Amino acid sequence: MSMDYREYILDHYRDPRNYGRLENPTVHVEDSNPLCGDQVSMDLLVEGDHVTAVRFQGRGCAISQAATSMLTEMVQGKSVQEVVRLGKDDILEALGIPISPARMKCAFLGLRVLHKSLVLAGLERPEHADEHDDGL
Amino acid sequence: MQDVVEVRREPRSVEEIRGDFPILSRQVHGKPLVYLDSAASSQKPLAVIEAMNAYYRSSHANVHRGVYEISEEATEALERARTKVARFINARQSKQVIFTRNTTESINLVAYSWGWANVKAGDLIVLTTMEHHSNLVPWQLLAQRSGARLEFVPLTPEGLLQLDVYARLLEQGPKLVAFTQMSNVLGTINPVKEMIAQAHAAGAVALVDAAQSAPHLPLDVQELDADFVCFSGHKMLGPTGIGVLYGKRELLEAMPPFLGGGDMIRSVSLCSSTWNDLPWKFEAGTPAIAEAVGLGAAVDYLSTLGMDWVRQHERSITAYALERLQSVPQLQIYGPLTDELRGGVVSFSLADIHPHDLASILDQEFGVAIRAGHHCAQPLMEQLGLVATARASFYVYTLPEEIDVLVQGLRRALEIFQV
């Protein structure tokens, strides 16, 4: 099986969705992959029990940036309960191509930042978030 | 007794040399492997694999202890390997060759043992901004604990050391200078012989990180007049887990031990001990015997090829790679653009394609293995204004046709990313 760079992945990479910053986010978190230097920062606005807005910024490979862009589409407007449940399988399904083991950390960087944000906002237990942490 | 006849061998073709490396005949993703990551770790010839195999099959026992036959054989195998390495780098005595795990451990040995005994608060250590983390972090740790200062020789835009700045730093009377002989990112070959002479004139001790140079350039530690030289076995056709620290005898003898334990002692009482002679003073515990045997076989193999031939082959491959890579649109090469000042390492970026994406495409569609990332040289990456680069590196088994496959893969990546 080979990773192929499908057009929709390149489209998310070239034209990332929900890119930028929020003016008054509930929470802002940044993280990077020390092995390759890929970076992602994320702003979440939580109102009531919904994530009403999300923005991200980052630099890195197509996989890390496209996966984060796709993730923000899954987060936008969803209930906190739903967002907390987002996991690795959701990312892999959205990417829709086989990801080689060495690139898993790229694929899950945005997910890791999302769950860190939820923990920081008091919406998720740290033990639960650890499940999405590849120990980058 | 039979006379030893020295057979002068004809230079072998690269195709023939490739036949000595079993891994080079395998496929990845259904394509022949094109291995362009020898600067990270080289592949191994059968001679090395079989020497280690034969050692385990017939002679293994612990060394420097047993009085029985196979322990004596193991001891002899270990010490013979040391002698081979000493000859390979032209050390005056084999006791100046200390076996470690790798370059990193060799540098740490000097930073802890020599550093602790000689470096005091306010002392100056001069490094360069092109160093690998392994020749930065040990000195940072020493500086933090001792209160010493670190200064750095910066680079020219072409990726050469600014030697005028080096000369000015030497005027401040550093205790130690430590620099790489060949950059693992830029490929730059530094004028270490002159830099060592200047360091000595300024009263400094000079350490050379030869991790990238020992495998690729003729290395003569006496001609360089280096105080310490550090390198790894696995980058020079040998196994992982074995490295070398060469040191001048008077320096090594004056240094306190690094690790304590068996083998490095002369006598031990409950509260104090006296140290063994060189080199064993620095080799606590059971050493990597089979790995040393493998390294001995590796330097034999390289000596048979001849290090002048190795350098010549890599120069021509590097010249070819520089020429071919420059034909790829939107490709930026970092470091000197001549093969004269550069070893067989070429770092580059292609348009705005992240090196990881490049490496994935090259691997999966073309079977090409390159390195992508910061190459354990983050300060250098920062100077280049980059997070990461792609890097292709070459060795005795690299063919021009493999460079062609790389170039084909880079053109394909441009297509995929529509740039």
Coordinates of C-alpha atoms in Angstrom, one line a residue:
Chain A
M1 CA 0.0 0.0 0.0
S2 CA 1.3 3.4 -0.8
M3 CA 0.5 6.8 0.6
D4 CA -0.7 8.9 -2.3
Y5 CA -1.3 12.6 -2.2
R6 CA -4.9 12.8 -3.3
E7 CA -6.1 16.1 -4.7
Y8 CA -8.4 16.8 -1.7
I9 CA -5.4 16.5 0.6
L10 CA -3.4 18.9 -1.4
D11 CA -6.4 21.2 -1.6
H12 CA -6.6 21.3 2.2
Y13 CA -2.8 21.9 2.3
R14 CA -2.9 24.7 -0.3
D15 CA -6.1 26.2 1.0
P16 CA -6.6 25.3 4.6
R17 CA -10.0 25.7 6.1
N18 CA -10.6 27.7 9.3
Y19 CA -7.1 29.2 9.0
G20 CA -6.1 32.2 11.2
R21 CA -6.8 33.4 14.8
L22 CA -10.0 34.1 16.9
E23 CA -10.2 37.4 18.6
N24 CA -11.4 36.1 22.0
P25 CA -10.9 32.4 22.0
T26 CA -11.8 30.3 25.1
V27 CA -8.5 28.6 24.7
H28 CA -5.3 28.8 22.6
V29 CA -2.8 26.0 22.4
E30 CA 0.4 25.5 20.3
D31 CA 2.4 22.4 19.8
S32 CA 5.1 21.1 17.5
N33 CA 6.6 17.8 16.5
P34 CA 10.2 18.0 17.7
L35 CA 11.3 15.4 15.2
C36 CA 10.4 17.4 12.1
G37 CA 9.5 20.8 13.4
D38 CA 5.9 20.8 12.2
Q39 CA 3.8 23.3 14.1
V40 CA 0.1 23.8 14.8
S41 CA -1.6 26.4 17.0
M42 CA -5.4 26.3 17.6
D43 CA -8.0 28.7 18.9
L44 CA -11.3 27.3 20.2
L45 CA -14.4 29.4 21.1
V46 CA -16.7 27.4 23.4
E47 CA -20.2 28.8 24.0
G48 CA -22.6 26.8 26.1
D49 CA -22.0 23.2 25.3
H50 CA -20.9 23.8 21.7
V51 CA -17.6 24.7 20.0
T52 CA -18.9 27.6 18.0
A53 CA -15.7 28.6 16.3
V54 CA -12.2 27.2 15.6
R55 CA -9.2 28.6 13.9
F56 CA -5.7 27.1 13.4
Q57 CA -2.3 28.2 12.1
G58 CA 0.6 26.1 11.3
R59 CA 3.5 25.1 9.1
G60 CA 4.7 21.8 8.1
C61 CA 4.1 18.9 5.7
A62 CA 1.0 18.4 3.7
I63 CA -0.2 15.6 5.9
S64 CA 0.0 17.5 9.2
Q65 CA -1.5 20.7 7.8
A66 CA -4.3 19.0 5.7
A67 CA -5.2 16.7 8.6
T68 CA -5.5 19.7 10.9
S69 CA -7.6 21.6 8.4
M70 CA -9.9 18.6 8.0
L71 CA -10.1 18.3 11.8
T72 CA -11.3 21.9 12.2
E73 CA -14.2 21.1 9.8
M74 CA -15.2 18.2 12.1
V75 CA -15.0 20.5 15.2
Q76 CA -16.8 23.6 14.0
G77 CA -20.3 23.9 15.4
K78 CA -20.2 20.5 17.2
S79 CA -21.2 19.8 20.8
V80 CA -18.3 19.5 23.2
Q81 CA -19.4 15.9 23.9
E82 CA -18.9 15.1 20.2
V83 CA -15.6 17.0 19.9
V84 CA -14.1 15.2 22.9
R85 CA -14.8 11.9 21.2
L86 CA -12.8 12.8 18.0
G87 CA -9.9 10.4 17.7
K88 CA -7.2 9.0 15.4
D89 CA -9.7 6.9 13.4
D90 CA -11.6 10.1 12.5
I91 CA -8.4 11.6 11.1
L92 CA -7.4 8.5 9.2
E93 CA -10.8 8.3 7.7
A94 CA -10.8 11.9 6.6
L95 CA -7.4 11.6 5.1
G96 CA -8.6 8.5 3.2
I97 CA -5.1 7.2 2.3
P98 CA -2.8 4.8 4.1
I99 CA -0.5 6.7 6.4
S100 CA 2.9 5.1 6.9
P101 CA 4.0 4.5 10.5
A102 CA 6.6 7.2 10.3
R103 CA 4.0 9.8 9.2
M104 CA 1.4 9.0 11.9
K105 CA 2.8 11.7 14.1
C106 CA 2.3 14.2 11.3
A107 CA -1.3 13.1 10.8
F108 CA -2.1 13.4 14.5
L109 CA -0.4 16.7 15.4
G110 CA -3.6 18.7 15.1
L111 CA -5.6 16.1 17.0
R112 CA -3.1 16.4 19.8
V113 CA -3.4 20.2 19.9
L114 CA -7.2 19.9 19.9
H115 CA -7.3 17.6 23.0
K116 CA -4.7 19.7 24.8
S117 CA -7.0 22.7 24.2
L118 CA -10.0 20.8 25.6
V119 CA -8.0 19.8 28.7
L120 CA -6.8 23.4 29.2
A121 CA -10.4 24.6 28.9
G122 CA -11.5 22.1 31.6
L123 CA -13.7 20.2 29.1
E124 CA -11.8 17.0 29.0
R125 CA -9.9 14.9 31.6
P126 CA -6.1 14.7 31.0
E127 CA -6.2 10.9 31.2
H128 CA -8.7 10.8 28.3
A129 CA -6.6 13.2 26.2
D130 CA -3.6 11.0 26.7
E131 CA -5.2 8.5 24.4
H132 CA -4.7 10.9 21.5
D133 CA -1.1 11.6 22.5
D134 CA 1.5 9.7 20.5
G135 CA 4.2 10.9 22.9
L136 CA 5.5 13.3 20.4
Chain B
M1 CA 57.2 -20.0 6.4
Q2 CA 55.4 -18.7 3.4
D3 CA 56.3 -15.3 2.0
V4 CA 53.5 -12.8 2.2
V5 CA 52.9 -11.5 -1.3
E6 CA 51.3 -8.2 -1.5
V7 CA 48.7 -8.3 -4.3
R8 CA 48.1 -5.0 -5.8
R9 CA 44.4 -4.9 -6.7
E10 CA 42.9 -3.2 -9.6
P11 CA 40.3 -0.6 -8.6
R12 CA 37.0 -2.4 -8.5
S13 CA 33.9 -1.1 -10.3
V14 CA 31.1 0.3 -8.2
E15 CA 28.8 -2.4 -9.6
E16 CA 31.2 -5.0 -8.3
I17 CA 31.4 -3.2 -4.9
R18 CA 27.6 -3.2 -4.7
G19 CA 27.7 -6.9 -4.9
D20 CA 29.3 -6.9 -1.5
F21 CA 26.3 -5.3 0.1
P22 CA 23.4 -7.7 0.4
I23 CA 20.8 -5.0 1.3
L24 CA 21.4 -3.2 -2.0
S25 CA 19.7 -5.9 -3.9
R26 CA 16.4 -5.7 -2.0
Q27 CA 13.3 -3.9 -3.2
V28 CA 11.1 -1.3 -1.4
H29 CA 7.5 -0.7 -2.5
G30 CA 8.3 -3.0 -5.5
K31 CA 11.2 -0.8 -6.7
P32 CA 14.9 -1.4 -6.3
L33 CA 16.2 0.3 -3.2
V34 CA 18.0 3.5 -3.9
Y35 CA 19.8 4.2 -0.6
L36 CA 20.8 7.9 -0.4
D37 CA 21.1 8.2 3.4
S38 CA 24.6 7.0 4.2
A39 CA 25.4 10.2 6.1
A40 CA 22.8 8.9 8.7
S41 CA 24.1 5.4 8.6
S42 CA 25.9 3.4 6.0
Q43 CA 25.0 -0.1 4.7
K44 CA 27.3 -3.1 5.6
P45 CA 29.4 -5.3 3.3
L46 CA 29.3 -9.0 3.7
A47 CA 32.9 -8.9 5.1
V48 CA 31.6 -7.0 8.1
I49 CA 28.5 -9.1 8.6
E50 CA 30.5 -12.3 8.3
A51 CA 33.3 -11.2 10.6
M52 CA 30.9 -10.6 13.4
N53 CA 29.1 -13.8 12.6
A54 CA 32.3 -15.8 12.6
Y55 CA 33.3 -14.2 15.9
Y56 CA 30.1 -15.3 17.6
R57 CA 30.2 -18.7 16.1
S58 CA 33.8 -19.6 17.0
S59 CA 35.5 -17.2 19.5
H60 CA 33.1 -15.4 21.8
A61 CA 33.9 -15.1 25.5
N62 CA 34.4 -12.2 27.8
V63 CA 37.7 -10.3 27.3
H64 CA 40.7 -9.5 29.5
R65 CA 39.6 -12.1 32.1
G66 CA 39.6 -15.7 31.1
V67 CA 42.8 -17.7 30.9
Y68 CA 41.1 -20.3 28.7
E69 CA 41.5 -20.4 24.9
I70 CA 38.4 -18.8 23.6
S71 CA 38.7 -15.9 26.0
E72 CA 42.2 -15.3 24.8
E73 CA 40.9 -15.4 21.2
A74 CA 38.2 -12.9 22.0
T75 CA 40.7 -10.6 23.7
E76 CA 43.0 -10.9 20.7
A77 CA 40.1 -10.1 18.3
L78 CA 39.2 -7.0 20.3
E79 CA 42.7 -5.7 20.4
R80 CA 43.4 -6.6 16.8
A81 CA 40.4 -4.5 15.8
R82 CA 41.9 -1.6 17.9
T83 CA 45.2 -1.9 16.0
K84 CA 43.4 -1.9 12.7
V85 CA 41.5 1.3 13.6
A86 CA 44.7 2.9 14.9
R87 CA 46.5 2.2 11.6
F88 CA 43.5 3.4 9.6
I89 CA 43.7 6.8 11.3
N90 CA 47.5 6.7 11.6
A91 CA 47.5 6.9 15.4
R92 CA 51.0 6.6 16.9
Q93 CA 49.9 3.9 19.3
S94 CA 46.8 1.7 19.4
K95 CA 46.3 2.6 23.1
Q96 CA 45.2 6.0 21.9
V97 CA 42.1 4.4 20.3
I98 CA 39.3 4.1 22.9
F99 CA 36.2 2.2 22.0
T100 CA 33.0 4.0 22.8
R101 CA 29.4 3.5 21.6
N102 CA 29.5 6.3 19.0
T103 CA 30.7 9.8 18.2
T104 CA 28.2 11.2 20.7
E105 CA 29.6 9.1 23.5
S106 CA 33.2 10.0 22.5
I107 CA 32.5 13.7 22.7
N108 CA 30.7 13.3 26.0
L109 CA 33.7 11.4 27.4
V110 CA 35.9 14.4 26.6
A111 CA 33.4 16.9 27.9
Y112 CA 33.0 15.1 31.2
S113 CA 36.4 13.8 31.8
W114 CA 38.7 16.4 30.3
G115 CA 36.1 19.1 30.6
W116 CA 35.6 18.6 34.3
A117 CA 39.3 18.5 35.1
N118 CA 40.2 21.5 33.0
V119 CA 37.3 23.9 32.4
K120 CA 36.6 26.5 35.0
A121 CA 34.1 29.4 35.4
G122 CA 34.8 32.1 32.9
D123 CA 36.8 29.9 30.6
L124 CA 35.9 30.0 26.9
I125 CA 34.9 27.1 24.6
V126 CA 34.8 27.9 20.9
L127 CA 32.4 25.9 18.6
T128 CA 30.8 26.6 15.2
T129 CA 27.2 27.2 14.2
M130 CA 27.3 24.2 11.8
E131 CA 27.7 21.6 14.6
H132 CA 25.6 18.5 15.0
H133 CA 23.7 18.5 18.3
S134 CA 26.2 15.9 19.5
N135 CA 29.0 18.5 19.4
L136 CA 26.8 21.2 21.0
V137 CA 24.8 19.8 23.8
P138 CA 27.8 18.1 25.7
W139 CA 29.5 21.6 25.8
Q140 CA 26.3 23.3 26.8
L141 CA 26.0 20.9 29.8
L142 CA 29.7 21.5 30.6
A143 CA 29.2 25.3 30.4
Q144 CA 26.1 25.3 32.5
R145 CA 27.8 23.3 35.3
S146 CA 31.3 25.0 35.1
G147 CA 30.2 28.5 34.3
A148 CA 32.3 28.5 31.1
R149 CA 31.3 30.6 28.1
L150 CA 30.5 29.3 24.6
E151 CA 31.3 31.3 21.5
F152 CA 30.4 30.3 17.9
V153 CA 32.1 30.7 14.6
P154 CA 29.4 31.8 12.2
L155 CA 29.1 30.8 8.5
T156 CA 29.4 32.7 5.2
P157 CA 26.3 32.7 3.0
E158 CA 28.0 29.9 1.0
G159 CA 28.1 27.7 4.1
L160 CA 31.9 28.0 4.9
L161 CA 33.2 28.9 8.4
Q162 CA 34.1 32.6 8.9
L163 CA 37.7 32.0 9.7
D164 CA 38.4 35.6 10.5
V165 CA 35.9 35.4 13.3
Y166 CA 37.6 32.1 14.4
A167 CA 40.9 33.9 14.5
R168 CA 39.4 36.7 16.6
L169 CA 37.8 34.3 19.0
L170 CA 41.2 32.5 19.4
E171 CA 42.7 35.8 20.6
Q172 CA 40.5 35.5 23.7
G173 CA 42.4 32.4 24.7
P174 CA 39.8 29.6 24.7
K175 CA 40.5 26.4 26.7
L176 CA 39.0 24.3 23.9
V177 CA 37.9 24.5 20.3
A178 CA 35.6 21.8 18.9
F179 CA 34.4 21.6 15.3
T180 CA 33.3 19.2 12.7
Q181 CA 35.6 18.2 9.8
M182 CA 32.5 17.9 7.5
S183 CA 29.1 19.3 8.0
N184 CA 26.3 16.7 8.0
V185 CA 23.9 19.2 6.5
L186 CA 25.9 21.4 4.1
G187 CA 28.7 18.9 3.3
T188 CA 31.2 21.6 3.9
I189 CA 34.7 20.3 4.5
N190 CA 36.5 22.5 7.0
P191 CA 40.2 23.3 6.9
V192 CA 40.8 21.5 10.2
K193 CA 44.5 21.1 9.9
E194 CA 45.0 24.9 9.8
M195 CA 42.3 25.5 12.4
I196 CA 44.0 23.1 14.8
A197 CA 47.4 24.7 14.2
Q198 CA 45.8 28.1 15.0
A199 CA 44.1 26.7 18.1
H200 CA 47.4 25.3 19.4
A201 CA 49.2 28.6 18.8
A202 CA 46.5 30.2 21.0
G203 CA 47.0 27.5 23.7
A204 CA 43.7 25.7 23.1
V205 CA 43.0 22.0 22.9
A206 CA 41.3 21.0 19.7
L207 CA 38.6 18.3 19.3
V208 CA 37.5 17.2 15.8
D209 CA 34.1 15.7 15.2
A210 CA 35.0 13.3 12.4
A211 CA 31.6 11.5 12.3
Q212 CA 31.1 12.5 8.7
S213 CA 34.7 12.7 7.6
A214 CA 36.3 9.5 8.9
P215 CA 34.1 7.4 6.6
H216 CA 34.8 9.5 3.5
L217 CA 38.2 11.2 3.6
P218 CA 41.7 10.0 4.2
L219 CA 42.2 10.7 8.0
D220 CA 45.7 11.1 9.5
V221 CA 45.4 12.2 13.1
Q222 CA 49.1 12.8 13.4
E223 CA 49.2 15.0 10.3
L224 CA 46.2 17.0 11.6
D225 CA 47.9 17.2 15.0
A226 CA 44.4 16.8 16.6
D227 CA 44.1 16.5 20.3
F228 CA 40.9 14.5 20.2
V229 CA 39.1 12.9 17.2
C230 CA 35.6 11.3 17.5
F231 CA 33.8 9.1 15.1
S232 CA 31.2 6.3 14.8
G233 CA 31.6 2.8 13.3
H234 CA 28.1 2.6 11.7
K235 CA 28.6 5.5 9.3
M236 CA 31.8 3.8 7.9
L237 CA 30.4 0.4 6.9
G238 CA 30.8 -1.0 10.5
P239 CA 28.1 -2.0 12.9
T240 CA 26.1 0.2 15.3
G241 CA 27.1 0.3 18.9
I242 CA 30.8 1.0 18.4
G243 CA 32.6 4.3 18.1
V244 CA 36.0 5.7 18.6
L245 CA 37.7 8.4 20.7
Y246 CA 41.3 9.1 19.6
G247 CA 43.3 11.2 21.9
K248 CA 46.8 12.4 22.4
R249 CA 48.5 10.1 24.9
E250 CA 49.5 12.8 27.5
L251 CA 46.0 14.2 27.5
L252 CA 44.3 10.8 27.9
E253 CA 46.7 9.8 30.6
A254 CA 46.1 13.0 32.6
M255 CA 42.3 12.6 32.4
P256 CA 40.2 11.1 35.1
P257 CA 38.1 8.1 34.2
F258 CA 34.6 8.7 32.6
L259 CA 32.6 5.6 33.6
G260 CA 33.5 3.5 36.6
G261 CA 33.3 -0.3 36.8
G262 CA 35.1 -3.4 35.7
D263 CA 37.9 -3.5 33.2
M264 CA 38.9 0.1 33.9
I265 CA 40.5 -0.5 37.3
R266 CA 43.9 -1.7 38.4
S267 CA 42.9 -2.4 42.0
V268 CA 39.7 -1.8 44.0
S269 CA 39.2 -1.5 47.7
L270 CA 35.8 -0.6 49.3
C271 CA 36.4 3.1 49.3
S272 CA 38.9 3.8 46.5
S273 CA 40.5 2.4 43.4
T274 CA 43.4 2.9 41.1
W275 CA 43.0 3.1 37.3
N276 CA 44.0 0.7 34.6
D277 CA 46.3 1.8 31.8
L278 CA 45.1 3.3 28.5
P279 CA 42.9 2.5 26.7
W280 CA 41.1 0.4 29.2
K281 CA 40.9 3.2 31.8
F282 CA 38.1 4.6 29.6
E283 CA 36.4 1.3 28.8
A284 CA 34.4 0.3 31.8
G285 CA 32.4 -2.9 31.7
T286 CA 32.3 -5.6 29.0
P287 CA 33.0 -3.8 25.7
A288 CA 31.1 -4.3 22.4
I289 CA 33.5 -7.1 21.2
A290 CA 31.7 -8.3 18.1
E291 CA 31.0 -4.7 17.1
A292 CA 34.7 -3.9 17.4
V293 CA 35.5 -6.9 15.3
G294 CA 33.0 -5.6 12.7
L295 CA 34.6 -2.2 12.7
G296 CA 38.0 -3.8 12.2
A297 CA 36.6 -5.6 9.1
A298 CA 35.0 -2.3 7.9
V299 CA 38.3 -0.4 8.0
D300 CA 40.0 -3.4 6.3
Y301 CA 37.3 -3.1 3.6
L302 CA 37.8 0.7 3.2
S303 CA 41.6 0.3 3.2
T304 CA 41.4 -2.2 0.4
L305 CA 39.3 0.3 -1.7
G306 CA 41.7 3.0 -0.6
M307 CA 40.4 6.2 1.0
D308 CA 41.8 8.2 -1.9
W309 CA 39.6 6.2 -4.2
V310 CA 36.6 6.6 -1.8
R311 CA 37.1 10.4 -1.8
Q312 CA 37.5 10.5 -5.6
H313 CA 34.4 8.4 -6.2
E314 CA 32.3 10.6 -3.9
R315 CA 33.6 13.8 -5.5
S316 CA 32.5 12.6 -8.9
I317 CA 29.1 11.5 -7.6
T318 CA 28.7 14.7 -5.8
A319 CA 29.6 16.8 -8.8
Y320 CA 27.1 14.8 -10.9
A321 CA 24.4 15.3 -8.2
L322 CA 25.0 19.0 -7.9
E323 CA 24.8 19.3 -11.7
R324 CA 21.6 17.2 -12.0
L325 CA 19.9 18.7 -9.1
Q326 CA 20.4 22.2 -10.4
S327 CA 18.5 21.2 -13.5
V328 CA 15.3 20.7 -11.4
P329 CA 13.2 23.8 -11.4
Q330 CA 12.6 25.5 -8.0
L331 CA 15.3 23.5 -6.3
Q332 CA 17.5 25.2 -3.8
I333 CA 20.8 23.6 -2.8
Y334 CA 22.4 24.6 0.5
G335 CA 26.1 24.8 1.1
P336 CA 29.1 25.0 -1.3
L337 CA 28.3 24.4 -4.9
T338 CA 31.7 22.8 -5.7
D339 CA 32.6 19.2 -5.1
E340 CA 36.0 20.3 -4.0
L341 CA 34.8 21.9 -0.7
R342 CA 32.0 19.4 -0.1
G343 CA 31.7 15.8 0.9
G344 CA 29.0 13.5 -0.4
V345 CA 26.1 15.3 1.2
V346 CA 23.6 17.5 -0.5
S347 CA 20.8 19.3 1.4
F348 CA 18.1 20.9 -0.6
S349 CA 14.5 22.2 -0.7
L350 CA 12.1 21.9 -3.6
A351 CA 9.6 24.7 -4.2
D352 CA 7.4 24.9 -1.0
I353 CA 7.1 21.2 -0.7
H354 CA 7.8 20.0 2.8
P355 CA 10.8 17.7 3.0
H356 CA 8.7 15.0 4.7
D357 CA 6.3 15.0 1.8
L358 CA 9.2 14.8 -0.6
A359 CA 10.7 11.9 1.3
S360 CA 7.4 10.0 1.3
I361 CA 6.9 10.4 -2.4
L362 CA 10.5 9.4 -3.2
D363 CA 10.2 6.4 -0.9
Q364 CA 6.8 5.1 -2.1
E365 CA 7.0 5.8 -5.8
F366 CA 10.7 5.4 -6.5
G367 CA 12.2 3.4 -3.6
V368 CA 14.6 6.3 -2.9
A369 CA 15.6 6.7 0.8
I370 CA 16.6 10.2 1.7
R371 CA 16.7 12.1 5.0
A372 CA 14.2 14.8 5.7
G373 CA 14.2 16.9 8.8
H374 CA 16.6 19.1 10.8
H375 CA 19.4 16.6 10.7
C376 CA 20.1 17.2 14.4
A377 CA 21.4 20.6 13.6
Q378 CA 18.6 23.0 14.6
P379 CA 20.8 26.0 15.1
L380 CA 22.1 25.6 11.6
M381 CA 18.6 25.2 10.2
E382 CA 17.6 28.4 12.0
Q383 CA 20.5 30.3 10.3
L384 CA 19.3 29.0 6.9
G385 CA 15.8 30.2 7.8
L386 CA 14.4 26.7 7.5
V387 CA 12.6 24.2 9.7
A388 CA 13.9 21.2 7.7
T389 CA 15.6 20.2 4.5
A390 CA 15.8 17.1 2.4
R391 CA 19.2 15.5 2.2
A392 CA 20.7 13.0 -0.1
S393 CA 24.1 11.5 0.8
F394 CA 26.4 9.1 -1.0
Y395 CA 29.0 6.4 -0.4
V396 CA 31.2 3.9 -2.0
Y397 CA 28.2 2.0 -3.5
T398 CA 26.3 5.0 -5.0
L399 CA 25.8 5.0 -8.8
P400 CA 25.1 8.0 -11.0
E401 CA 21.9 6.1 -12.1
E402 CA 20.6 6.5 -8.6
I403 CA 21.0 10.2 -8.8
D404 CA 18.9 10.0 -12.0
V405 CA 16.1 8.2 -10.1
L406 CA 16.3 10.9 -7.4
V407 CA 15.9 13.6 -10.0
Q408 CA 13.0 11.8 -11.7
G409 CA 11.3 11.5 -8.2
L410 CA 11.8 15.2 -7.6
R411 CA 10.2 16.1 -10.9
R412 CA 7.3 13.8 -10.1
A413 CA 6.8 15.6 -6.7
L414 CA 6.6 18.9 -8.5
E415 CA 3.8 17.4 -10.7
I416 CA 1.9 16.0 -7.7
F417 CA 2.1 19.3 -5.8
Q418 CA 1.3 21.1 -9.1
V419 CA 4.1 23.6 -8.8

